[in-house]
Amino acid sequence: MNLNAAYLQVYRNKGAAGIDDVQIQELKSILQAHGERYVQQIEREQYQVSPILGVEIPKSNGKKRLLGIPTVVDRVFQQALQQALHPVFEPSSRQYSYGAGPKRNAHQAVARSLENINSGYQHIVDIDLKSFFDEVEHYVLLELIYKKMKCKPTMKLLRSFLRASVLINGKLHKRRKGVPQGPPLSPLLSNILPGELDKELEKRGHRYVRYADDFSVYVKSRRAAKRVGNSIYKFLRDKLQLPINREKSGIRKPLDLQVPGFGFVPTYKKGEKGKYQLVTGVSKWKEFKAKLKYPTKKTIPVNFGERVQRIDLLLRGWINYFKPASVQGKLKKAGRMAKKPVTVLYLAPLEET
């Protein structure tokens, strides 16, 4: 039953072929012919995991993100593992963690941050985990899983998937740490170690917000922030073997904080001294302006209608994401940048996310 459900999920997700170039349309016939043998190999701890096809995707900061594409057959067994492990490690989402799980999103993380700040917790320990997907130590992750899943075939298969080599530009690269982004197991595995941090912070009674691998802890004084920051740093280093990005981490006041993509500024309203409101983060606004300039260029060989449609899609996505913030002033600037085509955007209602 679990394997059938895994096959259906992988088939629905479609996706590219792995290193064997086997397409998703061929998966059913392969499993019908060899599925029982694969299952027996897994039970005997003899199943051979194929290397992962690595594809480098450019990021907005100029760096690259490595995506891993397993073979379609390996994706089925990864999906089956994910379905078996998920109820054990994520029976319910942690209270203040918003980067993974159903009905969890960035808007909830931002709302919780704003609530903490406006409740007087305005000294913030802001920590960014350094290259999280590349730095996860396999032995730490496997030990945590083994405590709850003492099944040797399951652990052997999981270890094989974690340590599968990655084929990048025709060259195989061994992996001894890190969780590749892209495969079905990736979201679950990448949330187990941060989940341990969630438990520790909740045990200590801290107000915190975690979105994926970025998290912030809210306290009432700088002295408390220093103490908490040092304690968390030691927990991450000694217990979870996770390094932090020192350049992006530190003790912040609300004006210096971004969660995720949003900033905070005083309301300046009568009777609301010390209260803050949401605004678009500086870096996200710059990124949006750069994207908006492209479809408005006269040198782009598209007609007026296509140009308007491209601007419309871009603005809709931006507005839907940043609608919790005060964006009226930003929209006026966007209108001036895009000139006449933007006036058409407001004829249709915005979609809710």
C-alpha positions as a LaTeX table, in Angstrom:
\begin{tabular}{lrrr}
\hline
Residue & $x$ (\AA) & $y$ (\AA) & $z$ (\AA) \\
\hline
Met1 & 0.00 & 0.00 & 0.00 \\
Asn2 & 2.78 & 2.45 & 0.93 \\
Leu3 & 4.73 & 1.62 & $-2.23$ \\
Asn4 & 1.66 & 2.07 & $-4.44$ \\
Ala5 & 0.95 & 5.45 & $-2.87$ \\
Ala6 & 4.61 & 6.40 & $-3.39$ \\
Tyr7 & 4.45 & 5.45 & $-7.07$ \\
Leu8 & 1.30 & 7.51 & $-7.61$ \\
Gln9 & 2.83 & 10.55 & $-5.91$ \\
Val10 & 6.05 & 10.34 & $-7.94$ \\
Tyr11 & 4.06 & 9.90 & $-11.15$ \\
Arg12 & 1.88 & 12.94 & $-10.37$ \\
Asn13 & 4.96 & 15.04 & $-9.60$ \\
Lys14 & 6.45 & 14.07 & $-12.99$ \\
Gly15 & 9.92 & 15.64 & $-13.13$ \\
Ala16 & 13.03 & 15.03 & $-15.19$ \\
Ala17 & 14.87 & 11.75 & $-15.71$ \\
Gly18 & 17.90 & 10.86 & $-13.60$ \\
Ile19 & 21.32 & 9.67 & $-14.77$ \\
Asp20 & 19.81 & 6.57 & $-16.48$ \\
Asp21 & 17.61 & 8.80 & $-18.68$ \\
Val22 & 14.52 & 6.72 & $-17.79$ \\
Gln23 & 11.39 & 8.85 & $-18.14$ \\
Ile24 & 8.48 & 8.94 & $-15.72$ \\
Gln25 & 6.21 & 7.32 & $-18.35$ \\
Glu26 & 8.35 & 4.16 & $-18.19$ \\
Leu27 & 8.12 & 3.84 & $-14.40$ \\
Lys28 & 4.97 & 1.70 & $-14.17$ \\
Ser29 & 6.23 & $-1.02$ & $-16.50$ \\
Ile30 & 9.61 & $-1.10$ & $-14.72$ \\
Leu31 & 7.99 & $-1.57$ & $-11.31$ \\
Gln32 & 5.62 & $-4.23$ & $-12.65$ \\
Ala33 & 8.58 & $-6.17$ & $-14.03$ \\
His34 & 11.13 & $-5.64$ & $-11.25$ \\
Gly35 & 9.27 & $-4.21$ & $-8.22$ \\
Glu36 & 9.24 & $-7.43$ & $-6.17$ \\
Arg37 & 12.96 & $-7.95$ & $-6.76$ \\
Tyr38 & 13.71 & $-4.39$ & $-5.65$ \\
Val39 & 11.69 & $-4.88$ & $-2.45$ \\
Gln40 & 13.52 & $-8.14$ & $-1.69$ \\
Gln41 & 16.86 & $-6.40$ & $-2.24$ \\
Ile42 & 15.85 & $-3.67$ & 0.22 \\
Glu43 & 14.80 & $-6.24$ & 2.83 \\
Arg44 & 18.15 & $-8.03$ & 2.41 \\
Glu45 & 20.01 & $-4.69$ & 2.50 \\
Gln46 & 21.31 & $-5.30$ & $-1.03$ \\
Tyr47 & 19.51 & $-2.58$ & $-3.02$ \\
Gln48 & 21.93 & $-0.42$ & $-5.03$ \\
Val49 & 21.04 & 3.27 & $-5.06$ \\
Ser50 & 21.99 & 5.08 & $-8.28$ \\
Pro51 & 24.01 & 8.30 & $-8.29$ \\
Ile52 & 22.03 & 11.54 & $-8.37$ \\
Leu53 & 22.06 & 13.86 & $-11.36$ \\
Gly54 & 23.19 & 17.28 & $-10.10$ \\
Val55 & 21.85 & 20.43 & $-11.77$ \\
Glu56 & 23.13 & 23.86 & $-10.71$ \\
Ile57 & 20.47 & 26.58 & $-10.61$ \\
Pro58 & 21.51 & 30.27 & $-10.38$ \\
Lys59 & 20.34 & 32.19 & $-7.29$ \\
Ser60 & 19.42 & 35.86 & $-7.11$ \\
Asn61 & 22.65 & 36.63 & $-5.18$ \\
Gly62 & 24.83 & 35.37 & $-8.01$ \\
Lys63 & 25.61 & 32.03 & $-6.35$ \\
Lys64 & 24.29 & 28.65 & $-7.44$ \\
Arg65 & 21.97 & 26.13 & $-5.79$ \\
Leu66 & 22.60 & 22.44 & $-6.45$ \\
Leu67 & 19.45 & 20.45 & $-7.17$ \\
Gly68 & 19.59 & 16.66 & $-7.10$ \\
Ile69 & 17.54 & 14.48 & $-9.47$ \\
Pro70 & 17.43 & 10.77 & $-8.50$ \\
Thr71 & 16.36 & 8.12 & $-11.01$ \\
Val72 & 12.59 & 7.65 & $-11.22$ \\
Val73 & 12.84 & 4.24 & $-9.49$ \\
Asp74 & 14.90 & 5.67 & $-6.62$ \\
Arg75 & 12.36 & 8.49 & $-6.31$ \\
Val76 & 9.63 & 5.93 & $-5.62$ \\
Phe77 & 11.58 & 4.36 & $-2.74$ \\
Gln78 & 12.55 & 7.79 & $-1.42$ \\
Gln79 & 8.88 & 8.78 & $-1.47$ \\
Ala80 & 7.94 & 5.54 & 0.34 \\
Leu81 & 10.58 & 6.29 & 2.99 \\
Gln82 & 9.30 & 9.85 & 3.34 \\
Gln83 & 5.74 & 8.58 & 3.88 \\
Ala84 & 6.92 & 6.15 & 6.55 \\
Leu85 & 9.13 & 8.65 & 8.38 \\
His86 & 6.86 & 11.69 & 8.24 \\
Pro87 & 4.37 & 10.58 & 10.93 \\
Val88 & 7.28 & 9.76 & 13.25 \\
Phe89 & 9.22 & 13.01 & 12.91 \\
Glu90 & 6.46 & 15.48 & 12.12 \\
Pro91 & 3.28 & 14.31 & 13.88 \\
Ser92 & 2.46 & 18.00 & 14.15 \\
Ser93 & 4.34 & 21.13 & 13.19 \\
Arg94 & 6.27 & 22.86 & 15.93 \\
Gln95 & 4.44 & 25.83 & 17.35 \\
Tyr96 & 6.69 & 28.57 & 15.97 \\
Ser97 & 8.19 & 26.84 & 12.94 \\
Tyr98 & 6.80 & 27.91 & 9.57 \\
Gly99 & 9.19 & 26.76 & 6.85 \\
Ala100 & 7.83 & 23.23 & 6.39 \\
Gly101 & 4.60 & 21.33 & 6.67 \\
Pro102 & 1.05 & 21.90 & 5.44 \\
Lys103 & $-0.65$ & 25.24 & 6.15 \\
Arg104 & 2.67 & 26.81 & 7.15 \\
Asn105 & 3.92 & 29.85 & 5.26 \\
Ala106 & 6.06 & 32.97 & 5.33 \\
His107 & 3.13 & 35.24 & 6.21 \\
Gln108 & 2.59 & 33.34 & 9.45 \\
Ala109 & 6.28 & 33.65 & 10.32 \\
Val110 & 6.20 & 37.39 & 9.68 \\
Ala111 & 2.99 & 37.86 & 11.69 \\
Arg112 & 4.53 & 36.02 & 14.66 \\
Ser113 & 7.68 & 38.16 & 14.47 \\
Leu114 & 5.58 & 41.34 & 14.46 \\
Glu115 & 3.53 & 40.09 & 17.40 \\
Asn116 & 6.71 & 39.38 & 19.40 \\
Ile117 & 8.17 & 42.80 & 18.62 \\
Asn118 & 4.97 & 44.66 & 19.49 \\
Ser119 & 4.74 & 42.69 & 22.75 \\
Gly120 & 8.00 & 44.31 & 23.89 \\
Tyr121 & 10.47 & 41.62 & 22.80 \\
Gln122 & 12.61 & 43.96 & 20.73 \\
His123 & 16.11 & 42.53 & 21.19 \\
Ile124 & 16.43 & 39.79 & 18.62 \\
Val125 & 18.94 & 36.99 & 18.19 \\
Asp126 & 18.96 & 36.53 & 14.42 \\
Ile127 & 20.76 & 33.38 & 13.25 \\
Asp128 & 21.38 & 32.12 & 9.74 \\
Leu129 & 22.64 & 28.55 & 9.40 \\
Lys130 & 25.67 & 28.45 & 7.09 \\
Ser131 & 24.98 & 26.62 & 3.79 \\
Phe132 & 22.55 & 24.43 & 5.70 \\
Phe133 & 21.82 & 21.89 & 2.96 \\
Asp134 & 25.57 & 21.42 & 2.38 \\
Glu135 & 26.64 & 21.22 & 6.03 \\
Val136 & 24.34 & 18.62 & 7.62 \\
Glu137 & 26.48 & 15.86 & 9.16 \\
His138 & 25.11 & 12.47 & 8.12 \\
Tyr139 & 26.06 & 10.66 & 11.31 \\
Val140 & 24.21 & 13.19 & 13.48 \\
Leu141 & 21.10 & 12.96 & 11.31 \\
Leu142 & 21.19 & 9.15 & 11.16 \\
Glu143 & 21.63 & 8.86 & 14.93 \\
Leu144 & 18.53 & 10.97 & 15.51 \\
Ile145 & 16.51 & 8.85 & 13.08 \\
Tyr146 & 17.81 & 5.56 & 14.49 \\
Lys147 & 16.54 & 6.47 & 17.97 \\
Lys148 & 13.00 & 6.33 & 16.59 \\
Met149 & 13.36 & 3.92 & 13.65 \\
Lys150 & 15.37 & 0.89 & 14.77 \\
Cys151 & 14.90 & $-0.96$ & 11.49 \\
Lys152 & 18.15 & $-2.04$ & 9.82 \\
Pro153 & 16.87 & $-2.27$ & 6.20 \\
Thr154 & 15.25 & 1.17 & 6.53 \\
Met155 & 18.41 & 2.71 & 7.97 \\
Lys156 & 20.60 & 1.07 & 5.32 \\
Leu157 & 18.41 & 2.40 & 2.51 \\
Leu158 & 18.27 & 5.85 & 4.08 \\
Arg159 & 22.04 & 5.97 & 4.51 \\
Ser160 & 22.48 & 4.92 & 0.88 \\
Phe161 & 20.26 & 7.75 & $-0.32$ \\
Leu162 & 22.08 & 10.26 & 1.88 \\
Arg163 & 25.51 & 9.22 & 0.63 \\
Ala164 & 24.65 & 8.70 & $-3.04$ \\
Ser165 & 27.22 & 10.32 & $-5.30$ \\
Val166 & 26.22 & 13.34 & $-7.38$ \\
Leu167 & 26.98 & 13.57 & $-11.11$ \\
Ile168 & 27.82 & 17.18 & $-12.00$ \\
Asn169 & 28.95 & 18.04 & $-15.53$ \\
Gly170 & 29.93 & 14.43 & $-16.19$ \\
Lys171 & 31.98 & 14.00 & $-12.99$ \\
Leu172 & 30.94 & 11.97 & $-9.95$ \\
His173 & 31.30 & 13.67 & $-6.56$ \\
Lys174 & 31.18 & 11.69 & $-3.30$ \\
Arg175 & 29.07 & 13.06 & $-0.45$ \\
Arg176 & 29.86 & 12.64 & 3.23 \\
Lys177 & 27.62 & 15.42 & 4.50 \\
Gly178 & 24.75 & 17.56 & 3.29 \\
Val179 & 21.20 & 16.91 & 2.07 \\
Pro180 & 20.60 & 17.41 & $-1.66$ \\
Gln181 & 17.70 & 19.70 & $-2.55$ \\
Gly182 & 15.08 & 18.29 & $-4.88$ \\
Pro183 & 14.58 & 14.59 & $-4.02$ \\
Pro184 & 11.37 & 13.47 & $-2.20$ \\
Leu185 & 13.25 & 12.87 & 1.08 \\
Ser186 & 14.90 & 16.28 & 1.10 \\
Pro187 & 12.19 & 18.38 & 2.85 \\
Leu188 & 11.77 & 15.87 & 5.68 \\
Leu189 & 15.49 & 15.23 & 6.24 \\
Ser190 & 16.33 & 18.93 & 6.12 \\
Asn191 & 13.78 & 19.63 & 8.85 \\
Ile192 & 14.90 & 17.01 & 11.39 \\
Leu193 & 17.92 & 18.87 & 12.79 \\
Pro194 & 16.18 & 22.27 & 12.91 \\
Gly195 & 13.31 & 20.41 & 14.57 \\
Glu196 & 15.69 & 19.51 & 17.40 \\
Leu197 & 16.47 & 23.21 & 17.75 \\
Asp198 & 12.72 & 23.93 & 17.92 \\
Lys199 & 12.38 & 21.46 & 20.80 \\
Glu200 & 15.30 & 23.04 & 22.66 \\
Leu201 & 13.97 & 26.58 & 22.27 \\
Glu202 & 10.48 & 25.54 & 23.37 \\
Lys203 & 11.92 & 23.66 & 26.35 \\
Arg204 & 13.67 & 26.86 & 27.40 \\
Gly205 & 10.45 & 28.85 & 26.98 \\
His206 & 11.80 & 31.25 & 24.34 \\
Arg207 & 9.74 & 33.25 & 21.90 \\
Tyr208 & 11.17 & 32.38 & 18.50 \\
Val209 & 10.33 & 32.18 & 14.82 \\
Arg210 & 11.88 & 29.69 & 12.41 \\
Tyr211 & 11.38 & 29.77 & 8.68 \\
Ala212 & 13.29 & 26.91 & 7.02 \\
Asp213 & 16.92 & 27.32 & 8.15 \\
Asp214 & 16.62 & 30.95 & 9.35 \\
Phe215 & 15.46 & 31.62 & 12.88 \\
Ser216 & 15.17 & 34.48 & 15.34 \\
Val217 & 14.70 & 34.54 & 19.12 \\
Tyr218 & 12.98 & 37.49 & 20.80 \\
Val219 & 13.93 & 38.74 & 24.28 \\
Lys220 & 13.53 & 41.99 & 26.25 \\
Ser221 & 17.12 & 43.15 & 26.79 \\
Arg222 & 20.46 & 43.15 & 24.99 \\
Arg223 & 22.04 & 41.35 & 27.92 \\
Ala224 & 19.51 & 38.53 & 27.61 \\
Ala225 & 20.07 & 38.45 & 23.84 \\
Lys226 & 23.83 & 37.97 & 24.31 \\
Arg227 & 23.28 & 35.18 & 26.81 \\
Val228 & 20.69 & 33.41 & 24.66 \\
Gly229 & 22.75 & 33.87 & 21.48 \\
Asn230 & 25.86 & 32.31 & 23.01 \\
Ser231 & 23.84 & 29.42 & 24.41 \\
Ile232 & 22.16 & 28.69 & 21.07 \\
Tyr233 & 25.48 & 28.91 & 19.23 \\
Lys234 & 26.96 & 26.26 & 21.55 \\
Phe235 & 23.90 & 24.02 & 21.16 \\
Leu236 & 24.13 & 24.19 & 17.37 \\
Arg237 & 27.90 & 23.59 & 17.41 \\
Asp238 & 28.07 & 20.83 & 20.02 \\
Lys239 & 24.76 & 18.96 & 19.69 \\
Leu240 & 23.78 & 19.37 & 16.06 \\
Gln241 & 27.17 & 20.06 & 14.44 \\
Leu242 & 25.67 & 22.96 & 12.49 \\
Pro243 & 27.83 & 26.04 & 11.80 \\
Ile244 & 26.23 & 29.48 & 11.61 \\
Asn245 & 26.80 & 32.19 & 9.03 \\
Arg246 & 28.48 & 34.84 & 11.19 \\
Glu247 & 28.11 & 37.53 & 8.52 \\
Lys248 & 24.33 & 37.15 & 8.46 \\
Ser249 & 23.84 & 36.44 & 12.17 \\
Gly250 & 23.81 & 38.81 & 15.13 \\
Ile251 & 21.76 & 40.70 & 17.70 \\
Arg252 & 19.24 & 43.01 & 16.03 \\
Lys253 & 16.74 & 45.69 & 16.83 \\
Pro254 & 13.51 & 45.61 & 14.80 \\
Leu255 & 14.74 & 48.19 & 12.27 \\
Asp256 & 17.66 & 45.89 & 11.37 \\
Leu257 & 15.64 & 42.68 & 11.08 \\
Gln258 & 14.27 & 40.98 & 7.97 \\
Val259 & 11.94 & 37.94 & 8.22 \\
Pro260 & 11.71 & 36.55 & 5.33 \\
Gly261 & 11.84 & 39.44 & 2.88 \\
Phe262 & 9.89 & 41.79 & 5.18 \\
Gly263 & 11.27 & 44.62 & 7.29 \\
Phe264 & 9.94 & 46.48 & 10.35 \\
Val265 & 9.54 & 50.24 & 10.88 \\
Pro266 & 7.85 & 52.30 & 13.67 \\
Thr267 & 4.17 & 53.10 & 13.10 \\
Tyr268 & 4.51 & 56.73 & 14.31 \\
Lys269 & 0.83 & 56.70 & 15.23 \\
Lys270 & $-0.56$ & 58.52 & 18.23 \\
Gly271 & $-0.83$ & 56.20 & 21.22 \\
Glu272 & 1.35 & 53.53 & 19.57 \\
Lys273 & 4.78 & 54.42 & 20.87 \\
Gly274 & 7.24 & 51.59 & 20.42 \\
Lys275 & 4.98 & 49.74 & 17.97 \\
Tyr276 & 6.12 & 48.56 & 14.53 \\
Gln277 & 4.56 & 47.77 & 11.16 \\
Leu278 & 5.65 & 45.63 & 8.24 \\
Val279 & 7.34 & 46.98 & 5.13 \\
Thr280 & 9.02 & 45.41 & 2.12 \\
Gly281 & 12.64 & 44.49 & 2.83 \\
Val282 & 15.20 & 46.71 & 1.11 \\
Ser283 & 16.85 & 43.84 & $-0.78$ \\
Lys284 & 13.49 & 42.48 & $-2.01$ \\
Trp285 & 12.44 & 45.91 & $-3.25$ \\
Lys286 & 15.70 & 46.29 & $-5.19$ \\
Glu287 & 15.26 & 42.81 & $-6.64$ \\
Phe288 & 11.68 & 43.61 & $-7.69$ \\
Lys289 & 12.68 & 46.89 & $-9.37$ \\
Ala290 & 15.36 & 45.09 & $-11.35$ \\
Lys291 & 12.80 & 42.51 & $-12.54$ \\
Leu292 & 10.27 & 45.22 & $-13.42$ \\
Lys293 & 12.72 & 47.07 & $-15.62$ \\
Tyr294 & 13.13 & 44.16 & $-18.04$ \\
Pro295 & 9.56 & 43.89 & $-19.46$ \\
Thr296 & 9.33 & 47.69 & $-19.72$ \\
Lys297 & 12.36 & 47.99 & $-22.00$ \\
Lys298 & 11.51 & 49.25 & $-25.46$ \\
Thr299 & 14.07 & 46.88 & $-26.95$ \\
Ile300 & 12.08 & 43.79 & $-25.90$ \\
Pro301 & 10.44 & 42.43 & $-29.11$ \\
Val302 & 6.89 & 41.94 & $-27.75$ \\
Asn303 & 3.63 & 43.71 & $-28.50$ \\
Phe304 & 1.84 & 45.99 & $-26.05$ \\
Gly305 & $-0.57$ & 43.29 & $-24.81$ \\
Glu306 & 2.21 & 40.81 & $-24.04$ \\
Arg307 & 4.20 & 43.52 & $-22.29$ \\
Val308 & 1.22 & 44.37 & $-20.07$ \\
Gln309 & 0.62 & 40.68 & $-19.32$ \\
Arg310 & 4.23 & 40.18 & $-18.18$ \\
Ile311 & 4.10 & 43.23 & $-15.94$ \\
Asp312 & 0.70 & 42.11 & $-14.62$ \\
Leu313 & 2.02 & 38.67 & $-13.61$ \\
Leu314 & 5.09 & 40.16 & $-11.96$ \\
Leu315 & 3.12 & 42.73 & $-9.98$ \\
Arg316 & 0.44 & 40.26 & $-8.93$ \\
Gly317 & 3.03 & 37.89 & $-7.50$ \\
Trp318 & 4.81 & 40.69 & $-5.68$ \\
Ile319 & 1.61 & 42.20 & $-4.27$ \\
Asn320 & 0.23 & 38.84 & $-3.15$ \\
Tyr321 & 3.44 & 38.10 & $-1.26$ \\
Phe322 & 3.89 & 41.53 & 0.32 \\
Lys323 & 0.22 & 42.34 & 0.95 \\
Pro324 & 0.66 & 42.09 & 4.77 \\
Ala325 & 3.06 & 45.07 & 4.54 \\
Ser326 & 2.45 & 48.75 & 3.91 \\
Val327 & 3.08 & 48.84 & 0.15 \\
Gln328 & 1.07 & 51.81 & $-1.16$ \\
Gly329 & 4.13 & 54.02 & $-1.59$ \\
Lys330 & 6.05 & 51.21 & $-3.27$ \\
Leu331 & 3.20 & 50.61 & $-5.74$ \\
Lys332 & 3.18 & 54.27 & $-6.75$ \\
Lys333 & 6.92 & 54.01 & $-7.46$ \\
Ala334 & 6.32 & 50.82 & $-9.44$ \\
Gly335 & 3.65 & 52.59 & $-11.46$ \\
Arg336 & 6.05 & 55.41 & $-12.33$ \\
Met337 & 8.69 & 52.86 & $-13.35$ \\
Ala338 & 6.36 & 50.87 & $-15.60$ \\
Lys339 & 4.49 & 53.98 & $-16.87$ \\
Lys340 & 1.19 & 53.50 & $-18.73$ \\
Pro341 & 0.99 & 49.68 & $-18.90$ \\
Val342 & 0.67 & 49.41 & $-15.11$ \\
Thr343 & $-2.66$ & 51.25 & $-15.11$ \\
Val344 & $-4.21$ & 48.20 & $-16.76$ \\
Leu345 & $-3.19$ & 46.00 & $-13.84$ \\
Tyr346 & $-5.88$ & 47.25 & $-11.52$ \\
Leu347 & $-8.81$ & 46.33 & $-13.79$ \\
Ala348 & $-8.79$ & 42.74 & $-12.52$ \\
Pro349 & $-9.03$ & 41.72 & $-8.84$ \\
Leu350 & $-5.93$ & 40.37 & $-7.16$ \\
Glu351 & $-5.86$ & 36.68 & $-6.34$ \\
Glu352 & $-5.64$ & 35.60 & $-2.73$ \\
Thr353 & $-2.79$ & 33.26 & $-1.78$ \\
\hline
\end{tabular}
